[in-house]
C-alpha positions as YAML, in Angstrom:
chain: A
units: angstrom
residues:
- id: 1
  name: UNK
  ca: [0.00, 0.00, 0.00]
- id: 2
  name: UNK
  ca: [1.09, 3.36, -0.80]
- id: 3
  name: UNK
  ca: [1.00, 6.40, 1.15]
- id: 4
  name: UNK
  ca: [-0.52, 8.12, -1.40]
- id: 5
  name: UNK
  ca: [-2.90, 5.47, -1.26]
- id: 6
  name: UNK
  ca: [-3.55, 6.61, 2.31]
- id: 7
  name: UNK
  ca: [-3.18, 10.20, 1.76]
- id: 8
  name: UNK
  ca: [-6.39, 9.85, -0.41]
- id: 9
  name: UNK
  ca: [-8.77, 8.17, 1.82]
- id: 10
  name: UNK
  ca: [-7.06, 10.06, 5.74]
- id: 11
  name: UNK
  ca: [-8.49, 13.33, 3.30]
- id: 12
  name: UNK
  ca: [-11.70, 11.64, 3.13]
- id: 13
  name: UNK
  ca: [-12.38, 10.19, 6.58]
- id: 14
  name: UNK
  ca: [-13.31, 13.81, 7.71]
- id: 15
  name: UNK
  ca: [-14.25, 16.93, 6.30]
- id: 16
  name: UNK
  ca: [-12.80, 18.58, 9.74]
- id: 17
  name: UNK
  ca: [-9.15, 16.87, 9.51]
- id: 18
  name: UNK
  ca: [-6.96, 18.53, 12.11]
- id: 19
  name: UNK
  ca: [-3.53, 19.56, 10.58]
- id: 20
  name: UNK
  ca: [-0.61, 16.85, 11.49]
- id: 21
  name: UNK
  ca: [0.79, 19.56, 13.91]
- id: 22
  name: UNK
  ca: [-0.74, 23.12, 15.12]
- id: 23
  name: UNK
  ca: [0.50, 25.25, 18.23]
- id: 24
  name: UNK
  ca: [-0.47, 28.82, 18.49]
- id: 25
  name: UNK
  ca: [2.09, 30.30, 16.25]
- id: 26
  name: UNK
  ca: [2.68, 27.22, 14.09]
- id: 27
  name: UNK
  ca: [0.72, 24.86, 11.62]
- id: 28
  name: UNK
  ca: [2.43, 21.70, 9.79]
- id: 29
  name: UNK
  ca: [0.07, 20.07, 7.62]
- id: 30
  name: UNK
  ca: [-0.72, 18.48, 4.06]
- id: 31
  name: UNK
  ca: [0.22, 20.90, 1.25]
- id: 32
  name: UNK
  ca: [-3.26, 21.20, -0.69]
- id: 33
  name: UNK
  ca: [-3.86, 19.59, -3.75]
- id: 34
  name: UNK
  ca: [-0.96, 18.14, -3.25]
- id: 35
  name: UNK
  ca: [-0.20, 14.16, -2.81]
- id: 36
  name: UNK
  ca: [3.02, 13.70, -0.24]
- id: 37
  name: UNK
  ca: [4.26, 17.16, 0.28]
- id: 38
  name: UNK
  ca: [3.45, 19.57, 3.47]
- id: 39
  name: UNK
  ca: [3.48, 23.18, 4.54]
- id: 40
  name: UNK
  ca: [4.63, 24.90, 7.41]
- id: 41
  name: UNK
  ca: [2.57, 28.40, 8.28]
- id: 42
  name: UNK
  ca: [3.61, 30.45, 11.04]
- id: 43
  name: UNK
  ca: [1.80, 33.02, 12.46]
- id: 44
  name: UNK
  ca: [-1.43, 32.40, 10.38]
- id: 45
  name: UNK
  ca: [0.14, 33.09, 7.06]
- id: 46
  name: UNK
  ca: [1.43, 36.42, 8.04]
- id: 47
  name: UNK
  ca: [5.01, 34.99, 9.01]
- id: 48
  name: UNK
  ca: [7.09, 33.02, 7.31]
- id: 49
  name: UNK
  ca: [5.67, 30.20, 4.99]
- id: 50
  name: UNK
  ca: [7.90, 26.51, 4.42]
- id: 51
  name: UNK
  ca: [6.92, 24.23, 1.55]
- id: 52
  name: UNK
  ca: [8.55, 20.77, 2.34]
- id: 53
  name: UNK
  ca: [8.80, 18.61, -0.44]
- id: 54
  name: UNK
  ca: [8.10, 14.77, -0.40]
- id: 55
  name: UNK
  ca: [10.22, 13.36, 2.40]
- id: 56
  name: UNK
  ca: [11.51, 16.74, 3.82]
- id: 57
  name: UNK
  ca: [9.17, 15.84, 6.93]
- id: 58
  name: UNK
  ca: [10.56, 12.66, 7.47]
- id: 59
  name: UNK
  ca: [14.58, 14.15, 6.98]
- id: 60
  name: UNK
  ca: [13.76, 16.98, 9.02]
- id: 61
  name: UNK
  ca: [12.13, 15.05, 11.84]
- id: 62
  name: UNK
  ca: [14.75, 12.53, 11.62]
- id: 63
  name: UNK
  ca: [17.58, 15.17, 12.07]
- id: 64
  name: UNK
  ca: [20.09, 15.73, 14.92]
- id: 65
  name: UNK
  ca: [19.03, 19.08, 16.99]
- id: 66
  name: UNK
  ca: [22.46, 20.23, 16.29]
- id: 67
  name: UNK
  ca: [22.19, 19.30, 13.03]
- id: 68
  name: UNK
  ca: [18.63, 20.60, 11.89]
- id: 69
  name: UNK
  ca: [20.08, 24.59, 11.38]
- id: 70
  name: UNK
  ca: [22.45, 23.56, 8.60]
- id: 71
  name: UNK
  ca: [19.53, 21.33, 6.91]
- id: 72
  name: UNK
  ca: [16.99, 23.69, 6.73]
- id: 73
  name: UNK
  ca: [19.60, 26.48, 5.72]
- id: 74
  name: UNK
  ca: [20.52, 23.68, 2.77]
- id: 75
  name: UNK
  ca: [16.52, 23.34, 2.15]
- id: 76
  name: UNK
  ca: [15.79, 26.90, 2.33]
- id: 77
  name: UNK
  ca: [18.89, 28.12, 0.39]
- id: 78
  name: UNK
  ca: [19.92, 30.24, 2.95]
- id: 79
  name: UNK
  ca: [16.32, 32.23, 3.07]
- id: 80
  name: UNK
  ca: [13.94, 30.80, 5.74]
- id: 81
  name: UNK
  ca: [15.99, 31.72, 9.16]
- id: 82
  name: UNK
  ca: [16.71, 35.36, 8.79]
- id: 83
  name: UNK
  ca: [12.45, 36.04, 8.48]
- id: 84
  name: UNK
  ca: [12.22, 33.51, 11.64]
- id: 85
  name: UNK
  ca: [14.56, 35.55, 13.15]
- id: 86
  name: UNK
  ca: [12.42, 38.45, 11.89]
- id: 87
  name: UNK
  ca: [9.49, 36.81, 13.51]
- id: 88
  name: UNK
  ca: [10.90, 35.76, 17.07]
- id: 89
  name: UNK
  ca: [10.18, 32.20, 16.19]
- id: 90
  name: UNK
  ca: [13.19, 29.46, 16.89]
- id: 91
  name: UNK
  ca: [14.43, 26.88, 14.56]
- id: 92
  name: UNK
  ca: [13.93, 24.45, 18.16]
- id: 93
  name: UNK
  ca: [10.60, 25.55, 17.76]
- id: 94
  name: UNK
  ca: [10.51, 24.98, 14.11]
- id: 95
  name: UNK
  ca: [12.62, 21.67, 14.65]
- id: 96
  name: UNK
  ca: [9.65, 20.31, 17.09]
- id: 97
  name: UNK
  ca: [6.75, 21.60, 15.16]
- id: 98
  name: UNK
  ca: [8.09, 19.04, 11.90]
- id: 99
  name: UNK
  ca: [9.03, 16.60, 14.62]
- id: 100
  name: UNK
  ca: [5.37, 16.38, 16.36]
- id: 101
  name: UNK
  ca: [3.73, 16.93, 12.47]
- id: 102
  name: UNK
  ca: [5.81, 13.58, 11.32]
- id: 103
  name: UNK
  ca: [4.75, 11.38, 14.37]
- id: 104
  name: UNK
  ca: [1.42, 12.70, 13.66]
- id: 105
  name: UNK
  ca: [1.21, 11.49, 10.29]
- id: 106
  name: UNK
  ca: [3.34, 8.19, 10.95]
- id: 107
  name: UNK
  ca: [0.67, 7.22, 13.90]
- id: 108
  name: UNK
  ca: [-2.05, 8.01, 11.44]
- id: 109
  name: UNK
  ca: [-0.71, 5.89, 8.37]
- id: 110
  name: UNK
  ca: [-0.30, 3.05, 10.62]
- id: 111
  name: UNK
  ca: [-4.37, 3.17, 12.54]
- id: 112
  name: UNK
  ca: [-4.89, 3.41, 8.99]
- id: 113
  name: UNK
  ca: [-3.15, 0.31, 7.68]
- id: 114
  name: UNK
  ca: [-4.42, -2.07, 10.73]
- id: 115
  name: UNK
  ca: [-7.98, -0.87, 9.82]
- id: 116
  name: UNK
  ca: [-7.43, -2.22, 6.49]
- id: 117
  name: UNK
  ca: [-6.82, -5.44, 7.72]
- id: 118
  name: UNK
  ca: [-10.05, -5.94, 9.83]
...
């Protein structure tokens, strides 16, 4: 089974889906109209704005702490922290946000896959 398999039907099990991860300042979720990529929104659009292409979740969230700055400066091409910094948002914050969103979605792919076996 593929995930985009199960990105198809999670989409359809509610019309209220919550997003994969959402704080106060920061939402992680499904990239619309879009099969395996996400966003990141901070500050409800008005800061800065993260597309993460398919498997960027999963690398980010898999990351060292030490080690996440120089990836996302590598994703980002050098463009993403300085408007964090702008915003008073952390890349620790950032770092858990993706971390939370990705055990989020990995917890819902697998209730998913053990209902399709009943």
């Amino acid at each position: 089974m593929t995930r985009k398999y199960f990105r198809a039907h999670d989409d359809s099990l509610t019309s209220e889906r919550k997003p994969l991860y959402q704080d106060s300042r920061i939402k992680v979720d499904y990239l619309p109209n879009a099969i395996e990529d996400h966003e990141l929104i901070t500050d409800d659009g008005d800061g800065p704005y993260l597309i993460l292409q398919r498997g960027i979740l999963e690398q980010c969230a898999r990351t060292s702490r030490d080690r996440f700055p120089e990836l996302i400066e590598r994703i980002t091409n050098f463009t993403f922290t300085p408007s964090l910094n702008e915003s008073g948002l952390t890349l620790d914050s950032i770092h858990v946000a993706i971390c939370q969103a990705y055990m989020e979605q990995e917890r819902r792919y697998n209730e998913f896959r053990l209902n399709i076996r009943r």
